[in-house]
């Protein structure tokens, strides 16, 4: 397929807009840093994150243990690095499932309307009627804890917002002139949906993914704090904070390390989402 001359110019404008966005740059750097820490945790971690060492229990921050040790003598810094793997994996898998389920249902509802729209929107209303964490707790009470059940619960919770965003975006695109022209040429509805509507309705979903990743990380930490997430001794930021809650006055570093990791990660995804929203705004792309 021949590339139009406008394509490189459009990409150049998008790049200039991204470089002018402090939110996108700061968020991208923070997210990249967390992802790299998760990927290279085995190389960066100075100690085994699950190995017990009672002789070193509750040591304060030092050159050997930058974030101190916990009640079992485990290095907090190493556990924070490996905890990034757990949090990012749960967030990435759950949001991918939520996007596939909710985004597909919302796109079909917005494009075909009728009974499909009614059913999808009423199911979304039911899910959105419950607070996200409360609904996840109810699902985990039925399914049981653990990595995969936690991932599934978060995916179910956030499928409804994706359905609504996808529906709204598809409703806007389906009224465009090029979609009507494709109908007039006799193209099938499925071809129109996949060839013309979905590619042009994807921008809001991209922004929604970045923002929902932050919510998923917070949900994973909250549920792990309650003991419903990844089970010990596997490192999890929420579980690490729970382990240190009784020692905040005497050994606060046990909770401070994972707390800072959650804060920086969520901040990074939020800033990245804000930057993407500005970057993908058609009004900015015309500048």
mmCIF file of C-alpha atoms in Angstrom:
data_model
loop_
_atom_site.group_PDB
_atom_site.id
_atom_site.type_symbol
_atom_site.label_atom_id
_atom_site.label_comp_id
_atom_site.label_asym_id
_atom_site.label_seq_id
_atom_site.Cartn_x
_atom_site.Cartn_y
_atom_site.Cartn_z
ATOM 1 C CA UNK A 1 0.000 0.000 0.000
ATOM 2 C CA UNK A 2 1.452 3.369 -1.045
ATOM 3 C CA UNK A 3 2.013 5.792 1.785
ATOM 4 C CA UNK A 4 0.470 9.225 1.240
ATOM 5 C CA UNK A 5 2.745 12.264 1.587
ATOM 6 C CA UNK A 6 0.587 13.470 4.484
ATOM 7 C CA UNK A 7 1.370 10.428 6.636
ATOM 8 C CA UNK A 8 4.980 11.391 7.573
ATOM 9 C CA UNK A 9 3.875 14.968 8.217
ATOM 10 C CA UNK A 10 1.066 13.765 10.480
ATOM 11 C CA UNK A 11 3.457 11.572 12.442
ATOM 12 C CA UNK A 12 5.885 14.483 12.761
ATOM 13 C CA UNK A 13 3.100 16.676 14.171
ATOM 14 C CA UNK A 14 2.165 13.955 16.663
ATOM 15 C CA UNK A 15 5.806 13.657 17.746
ATOM 16 C CA UNK A 16 6.140 17.428 18.191
ATOM 17 C CA UNK A 17 2.946 17.475 20.252
ATOM 18 C CA UNK A 18 4.213 14.618 22.426
ATOM 19 C CA UNK A 19 7.549 16.345 23.040
ATOM 20 C CA UNK A 20 5.719 19.532 24.042
ATOM 21 C CA UNK A 21 3.579 17.639 26.574
ATOM 22 C CA UNK A 22 5.159 17.534 30.045
ATOM 23 C CA UNK A 23 2.493 15.044 31.164
ATOM 24 C CA UNK A 24 3.221 12.591 28.371
ATOM 25 C CA UNK A 25 6.998 12.831 28.836
ATOM 26 C CA UNK A 26 6.949 12.554 32.628
ATOM 27 C CA UNK A 27 4.371 9.785 32.627
ATOM 28 C CA UNK A 28 6.180 7.883 29.901
ATOM 29 C CA UNK A 29 9.491 8.058 31.769
ATOM 30 C CA UNK A 30 7.923 6.855 35.037
ATOM 31 C CA UNK A 31 6.073 3.991 33.337
ATOM 32 C CA UNK A 32 9.186 2.981 31.390
ATOM 33 C CA UNK A 33 11.254 3.000 34.597
ATOM 34 C CA UNK A 34 8.764 0.739 36.388
ATOM 35 C CA UNK A 35 8.527 -1.621 33.411
ATOM 36 C CA UNK A 36 12.318 -1.880 33.180
ATOM 37 C CA UNK A 37 12.577 -2.565 36.909
ATOM 38 C CA UNK A 38 10.015 -5.348 36.545
ATOM 39 C CA UNK A 39 11.678 -6.880 33.504
ATOM 40 C CA UNK A 40 15.183 -6.812 34.957
ATOM 41 C CA UNK A 41 14.257 -7.515 38.579
ATOM 42 C CA UNK A 42 16.387 -10.710 38.719
ATOM 43 C CA UNK A 43 19.432 -8.663 37.675
ATOM 44 C CA UNK A 44 18.714 -5.599 39.814
ATOM 45 C CA UNK A 45 17.612 -7.304 43.031
ATOM 46 C CA UNK A 46 20.578 -7.827 45.388
ATOM 47 C CA UNK A 47 18.825 -10.591 47.399
ATOM 48 C CA UNK A 48 16.331 -13.396 46.949
ATOM 49 C CA UNK A 49 12.918 -11.749 47.534
ATOM 50 C CA UNK A 50 11.411 -14.788 49.300
ATOM 51 C CA UNK A 51 14.412 -16.120 51.250
ATOM 52 C CA UNK A 52 14.014 -15.913 55.027
ATOM 53 C CA UNK A 53 16.961 -14.533 57.013
ATOM 54 C CA UNK A 54 15.949 -14.086 60.674
ATOM 55 C CA UNK A 55 19.378 -12.700 61.600
ATOM 56 C CA UNK A 56 18.696 -9.595 59.457
ATOM 57 C CA UNK A 57 15.079 -8.949 60.478
ATOM 58 C CA UNK A 58 13.876 -5.346 60.825
ATOM 59 C CA UNK A 59 17.133 -3.746 59.778
ATOM 60 C CA UNK A 60 16.877 -0.089 58.806
ATOM 61 C CA UNK A 61 17.859 1.323 55.410
ATOM 62 C CA UNK A 62 21.572 0.940 54.672
ATOM 63 C CA UNK A 63 23.944 0.504 51.768
ATOM 64 C CA UNK A 64 23.390 -3.255 51.919
ATOM 65 C CA UNK A 65 19.600 -2.959 52.267
ATOM 66 C CA UNK A 66 18.510 0.381 50.683
ATOM 67 C CA UNK A 67 14.923 -0.014 51.929
ATOM 68 C CA UNK A 68 15.686 -2.083 55.020
ATOM 69 C CA UNK A 69 14.375 -5.560 55.776
ATOM 70 C CA UNK A 70 10.998 -6.893 56.906
ATOM 71 C CA UNK A 71 9.994 -9.023 59.895
ATOM 72 C CA UNK A 72 11.406 -12.140 58.208
ATOM 73 C CA UNK A 73 14.731 -10.557 57.267
ATOM 74 C CA UNK A 74 13.816 -10.304 53.572
ATOM 75 C CA UNK A 75 15.285 -7.386 51.622
ATOM 76 C CA UNK A 76 12.509 -4.835 51.003
ATOM 77 C CA UNK A 77 14.157 -3.360 47.911
ATOM 78 C CA UNK A 78 14.341 -6.771 46.236
ATOM 79 C CA UNK A 79 10.717 -7.471 47.100
ATOM 80 C CA UNK A 80 9.625 -4.107 45.703
ATOM 81 C CA UNK A 81 11.356 -4.908 42.407
ATOM 82 C CA UNK A 82 9.724 -8.319 42.129
ATOM 83 C CA UNK A 83 6.422 -6.882 43.352
ATOM 84 C CA UNK A 84 6.438 -4.670 40.262
ATOM 85 C CA UNK A 85 6.214 -7.833 38.184
ATOM 86 C CA UNK A 86 3.104 -8.961 40.040
ATOM 87 C CA UNK A 87 1.342 -5.609 39.899
ATOM 88 C CA UNK A 88 2.121 -4.933 36.249
ATOM 89 C CA UNK A 89 1.218 -8.478 35.208
ATOM 90 C CA UNK A 90 -2.147 -8.356 36.980
ATOM 91 C CA UNK A 91 -2.881 -4.888 35.584
ATOM 92 C CA UNK A 92 -1.812 -5.701 32.017
ATOM 93 C CA UNK A 93 -3.666 -9.019 31.767
ATOM 94 C CA UNK A 94 -6.830 -7.812 33.483
ATOM 95 C CA UNK A 95 -7.092 -4.619 31.428
ATOM 96 C CA UNK A 96 -6.417 -6.553 28.219
ATOM 97 C CA UNK A 97 -9.270 -8.934 29.067
ATOM 98 C CA UNK A 98 -11.517 -6.022 30.035
ATOM 99 C CA UNK A 99 -10.716 -4.256 26.754
ATOM 100 C CA UNK A 100 -11.421 -7.365 24.684
ATOM 101 C CA UNK A 101 -14.677 -8.174 26.460
ATOM 102 C CA UNK A 102 -16.030 -4.725 27.231
ATOM 103 C CA UNK A 103 -14.627 -2.999 24.160
ATOM 104 C CA UNK A 104 -16.011 -5.652 21.806
ATOM 105 C CA UNK A 105 -19.434 -5.607 23.451
ATOM 106 C CA UNK A 106 -19.554 -1.807 23.421
ATOM 107 C CA UNK A 107 -18.475 -1.601 19.775
ATOM 108 C CA UNK A 108 -21.171 -4.077 18.732
ATOM 109 C CA UNK A 109 -23.764 -2.210 20.787
ATOM 110 C CA UNK A 110 -22.869 1.141 19.242
ATOM 111 C CA UNK A 111 -22.704 -0.163 15.683
ATOM 112 C CA UNK A 112 -25.729 -2.480 15.505
ATOM 113 C CA UNK A 113 -27.898 -0.736 18.143
ATOM 114 C CA UNK A 114 -31.269 -2.389 18.799
ATOM 115 C CA UNK A 115 -31.487 -5.288 21.243
ATOM 116 C CA UNK A 116 -27.698 -5.695 21.335
ATOM 117 C CA UNK A 117 -27.351 -2.144 22.596
ATOM 118 C CA UNK A 118 -30.053 -2.598 25.230
ATOM 119 C CA UNK A 119 -28.575 -5.820 26.622
ATOM 120 C CA UNK A 120 -24.971 -4.542 26.726
ATOM 121 C CA UNK A 121 -25.885 -1.245 28.348
ATOM 122 C CA UNK A 122 -28.125 -2.846 30.988
ATOM 123 C CA UNK A 123 -25.356 -5.296 31.909
ATOM 124 C CA UNK A 124 -22.941 -2.358 32.124
ATOM 125 C CA UNK A 125 -25.372 -0.502 34.390
ATOM 126 C CA UNK A 126 -25.505 -3.513 36.717
ATOM 127 C CA UNK A 127 -21.716 -3.701 36.968
ATOM 128 C CA UNK A 128 -21.338 0.050 37.404
ATOM 129 C CA UNK A 129 -23.933 0.080 40.188
ATOM 130 C CA UNK A 130 -21.363 -1.481 42.549
ATOM 131 C CA UNK A 131 -18.158 0.186 43.763
ATOM 132 C CA UNK A 132 -15.258 -1.384 41.894
ATOM 133 C CA UNK A 133 -13.339 -2.749 44.885
ATOM 134 C CA UNK A 134 -16.516 -4.015 46.574
ATOM 135 C CA UNK A 135 -17.543 -5.904 43.431
ATOM 136 C CA UNK A 136 -14.041 -7.375 43.124
ATOM 137 C CA UNK A 137 -14.167 -8.503 46.776
ATOM 138 C CA UNK A 138 -17.527 -10.190 46.141
ATOM 139 C CA UNK A 139 -16.153 -12.003 43.090
ATOM 140 C CA UNK A 140 -13.039 -13.125 44.965
ATOM 141 C CA UNK A 141 -15.168 -14.342 47.863
ATOM 142 C CA UNK A 142 -16.844 -16.651 45.344
ATOM 143 C CA UNK A 143 -13.773 -17.540 43.256
ATOM 144 C CA UNK A 144 -11.119 -17.554 45.965
ATOM 145 C CA UNK A 145 -7.862 -15.616 46.076
ATOM 146 C CA UNK A 146 -4.791 -16.055 43.914
ATOM 147 C CA UNK A 147 -3.179 -14.420 40.905
ATOM 148 C CA UNK A 148 -5.562 -15.596 38.184
ATOM 149 C CA UNK A 149 -8.763 -15.145 40.165
ATOM 150 C CA UNK A 150 -7.627 -11.642 41.110
ATOM 151 C CA UNK A 151 -6.891 -10.888 37.459
ATOM 152 C CA UNK A 152 -10.311 -12.170 36.371
ATOM 153 C CA UNK A 153 -12.120 -10.179 39.068
ATOM 154 C CA UNK A 154 -10.434 -6.913 38.040
ATOM 155 C CA UNK A 155 -11.165 -7.662 34.367
ATOM 156 C CA UNK A 156 -14.880 -8.105 35.111
ATOM 157 C CA UNK A 157 -14.984 -4.912 37.173
ATOM 158 C CA UNK A 158 -13.459 -2.739 34.443
ATOM 159 C CA UNK A 159 -15.169 -4.286 31.418
ATOM 160 C CA UNK A 160 -18.218 -2.023 31.856
ATOM 161 C CA UNK A 161 -16.291 1.291 31.524
ATOM 162 C CA UNK A 162 -14.640 -0.013 28.350
ATOM 163 C CA UNK A 163 -18.040 -0.982 26.965
ATOM 164 C CA UNK A 164 -19.368 2.527 27.491
ATOM 165 C CA UNK A 165 -16.325 4.250 26.030
ATOM 166 C CA UNK A 166 -16.303 1.958 22.982
ATOM 167 C CA UNK A 167 -20.027 2.435 22.406
ATOM 168 C CA UNK A 168 -19.790 6.227 22.595
ATOM 169 C CA UNK A 169 -16.829 6.315 20.222
ATOM 170 C CA UNK A 170 -18.439 3.968 17.697
ATOM 171 C CA UNK A 171 -21.715 5.928 17.808
ATOM 172 C CA UNK A 172 -19.799 9.046 16.809
ATOM 173 C CA UNK A 173 -17.824 7.394 14.013
ATOM 174 C CA UNK A 174 -20.728 5.454 12.469
ATOM 175 C CA UNK A 175 -22.406 8.742 11.491
ATOM 176 C CA UNK A 176 -19.426 9.957 9.471
ATOM 177 C CA UNK A 177 -19.803 10.462 5.725
ATOM 178 C CA UNK A 178 -17.202 7.844 4.768
ATOM 179 C CA UNK A 179 -19.120 5.193 6.721
ATOM 180 C CA UNK A 180 -22.337 6.087 4.910
ATOM 181 C CA UNK A 181 -20.457 5.965 1.619
ATOM 182 C CA UNK A 182 -19.182 2.490 2.446
ATOM 183 C CA UNK A 183 -22.755 1.399 3.151
ATOM 184 C CA UNK A 184 -23.838 2.838 -0.183
ATOM 185 C CA UNK A 185 -21.109 0.878 -1.987
ATOM 186 C CA UNK A 186 -22.610 -2.341 -0.667
ATOM 187 C CA UNK A 187 -19.924 -3.326 1.827
ATOM 188 C CA UNK A 188 -21.039 -5.730 4.548
ATOM 189 C CA UNK A 189 -21.642 -4.366 8.064
ATOM 190 C CA UNK A 190 -18.786 -6.448 9.470
ATOM 191 C CA UNK A 191 -16.362 -5.139 6.865
ATOM 192 C CA UNK A 192 -17.423 -1.574 7.604
ATOM 193 C CA UNK A 193 -17.063 -2.156 11.338
ATOM 194 C CA UNK A 194 -13.550 -3.608 11.170
ATOM 195 C CA UNK A 195 -12.221 -1.628 8.190
ATOM 196 C CA UNK A 196 -13.587 1.858 8.853
ATOM 197 C CA UNK A 197 -15.277 2.246 12.233
ATOM 198 C CA UNK A 198 -12.985 0.537 14.745
ATOM 199 C CA UNK A 199 -9.687 2.074 13.535
ATOM 200 C CA UNK A 200 -11.197 5.552 13.781
ATOM 201 C CA UNK A 201 -12.846 4.878 17.136
ATOM 202 C CA UNK A 202 -9.708 3.576 18.832
ATOM 203 C CA UNK A 203 -8.265 6.842 20.220
ATOM 204 C CA UNK A 204 -10.564 7.113 23.290
ATOM 205 C CA UNK A 205 -9.945 3.448 24.058
ATOM 206 C CA UNK A 206 -6.169 3.971 24.003
ATOM 207 C CA UNK A 207 -6.500 6.751 26.566
ATOM 208 C CA UNK A 208 -8.911 4.657 28.627
ATOM 209 C CA UNK A 209 -6.428 1.762 28.700
ATOM 210 C CA UNK A 210 -3.664 3.945 30.138
ATOM 211 C CA UNK A 211 -5.956 5.347 32.826
ATOM 212 C CA UNK A 212 -7.514 1.995 33.730
ATOM 213 C CA UNK A 213 -4.060 0.471 34.161
ATOM 214 C CA UNK A 214 -3.550 2.886 37.054
ATOM 215 C CA UNK A 215 -6.897 1.874 38.574
ATOM 216 C CA UNK A 216 -6.038 -1.818 38.139
ATOM 217 C CA UNK A 217 -2.740 -1.389 39.989
ATOM 218 C CA UNK A 218 -4.556 0.333 42.850
ATOM 219 C CA UNK A 219 -7.201 -2.413 42.884
ATOM 220 C CA UNK A 220 -4.529 -5.135 42.949
ATOM 221 C CA UNK A 221 -2.738 -3.427 45.827
ATOM 222 C CA UNK A 222 -5.983 -2.935 47.768
ATOM 223 C CA UNK A 223 -7.112 -6.526 47.342
ATOM 224 C CA UNK A 224 -3.646 -7.888 48.147
ATOM 225 C CA UNK A 225 -3.646 -5.718 51.275
ATOM 226 C CA UNK A 226 -6.848 -7.501 52.314
ATOM 227 C CA UNK A 227 -5.275 -10.885 51.635
ATOM 228 C CA UNK A 228 -7.343 -11.597 48.519
ATOM 229 C CA UNK A 229 -4.586 -11.229 45.936
ATOM 230 C CA UNK A 230 -1.305 -12.982 45.285
ATOM 231 C CA UNK A 231 -0.570 -15.202 48.248
ATOM 232 C CA UNK A 232 2.625 -15.051 50.340
ATOM 233 C CA UNK A 233 5.545 -15.476 50.120
ATOM 234 C CA UNK A 234 5.280 -14.112 46.545
ATOM 235 C CA UNK A 235 6.012 -10.365 46.747
ATOM 236 C CA UNK A 236 3.092 -8.017 46.199
ATOM 237 C CA UNK A 237 3.052 -4.311 46.980
ATOM 238 C CA UNK A 238 -0.292 -4.432 48.754
ATOM 239 C CA UNK A 239 0.682 -7.456 50.834
ATOM 240 C CA UNK A 240 3.993 -5.796 51.767
ATOM 241 C CA UNK A 241 2.140 -2.746 53.080
ATOM 242 C CA UNK A 242 -0.152 -5.040 55.065
ATOM 243 C CA UNK A 243 2.864 -6.822 56.556
ATOM 244 C CA UNK A 244 4.265 -3.538 57.833
ATOM 245 C CA UNK A 245 1.089 -1.898 59.120
ATOM 246 C CA UNK A 246 1.684 -3.069 62.711
ATOM 247 C CA UNK A 247 5.221 -1.655 62.669
ATOM 248 C CA UNK A 248 4.668 1.792 61.171
ATOM 249 C CA UNK A 249 5.915 3.550 64.316
ATOM 250 C CA UNK A 250 9.096 1.515 64.732
ATOM 251 C CA UNK A 251 9.919 0.200 61.227
ATOM 252 C CA UNK A 252 8.050 2.368 58.702
ATOM 253 C CA UNK A 253 10.379 1.455 55.822
ATOM 254 C CA UNK A 254 8.575 -1.885 55.407
ATOM 255 C CA UNK A 255 5.519 -0.052 54.085
ATOM 256 C CA UNK A 256 7.148 3.099 52.718
ATOM 257 C CA UNK A 257 9.004 1.263 49.919
ATOM 258 C CA UNK A 258 5.984 -0.440 48.312
ATOM 259 C CA UNK A 259 3.827 2.612 49.022
ATOM 260 C CA UNK A 260 6.190 4.833 47.038
ATOM 261 C CA UNK A 261 6.285 2.246 44.238
ATOM 262 C CA UNK A 262 2.478 2.275 43.985
ATOM 263 C CA UNK A 263 2.397 6.083 44.060
ATOM 264 C CA UNK A 264 4.991 6.537 41.315
ATOM 265 C CA UNK A 265 3.456 3.846 39.098
ATOM 266 C CA UNK A 266 -0.090 5.170 39.366
ATOM 267 C CA UNK A 267 1.156 8.739 38.875
ATOM 268 C CA UNK A 268 3.055 7.644 35.774
ATOM 269 C CA UNK A 269 0.030 5.994 34.161
ATOM 270 C CA UNK A 270 -2.224 8.943 35.020
ATOM 271 C CA UNK A 271 0.200 11.470 33.551
ATOM 272 C CA UNK A 272 0.667 9.279 30.484
ATOM 273 C CA UNK A 273 -3.103 9.047 30.057
ATOM 274 C CA UNK A 274 -3.473 12.818 30.281
ATOM 275 C CA UNK A 275 -0.693 13.264 27.751
ATOM 276 C CA UNK A 276 -2.234 10.738 25.342
ATOM 277 C CA UNK A 277 -5.591 12.441 25.634
ATOM 278 C CA UNK A 278 -4.006 15.730 24.555
ATOM 279 C CA UNK A 279 -1.931 14.016 21.882
ATOM 280 C CA UNK A 280 -4.914 12.247 20.301
ATOM 281 C CA UNK A 281 -7.205 15.266 20.454
ATOM 282 C CA UNK A 282 -8.083 16.153 16.827
ATOM 283 C CA UNK A 283 -7.977 19.858 17.655
ATOM 284 C CA UNK A 284 -4.322 19.544 18.671
ATOM 285 C CA UNK A 285 -3.429 17.415 15.660
ATOM 286 C CA UNK A 286 -4.521 20.207 13.346
ATOM 287 C CA UNK A 287 -2.122 22.684 14.931
#
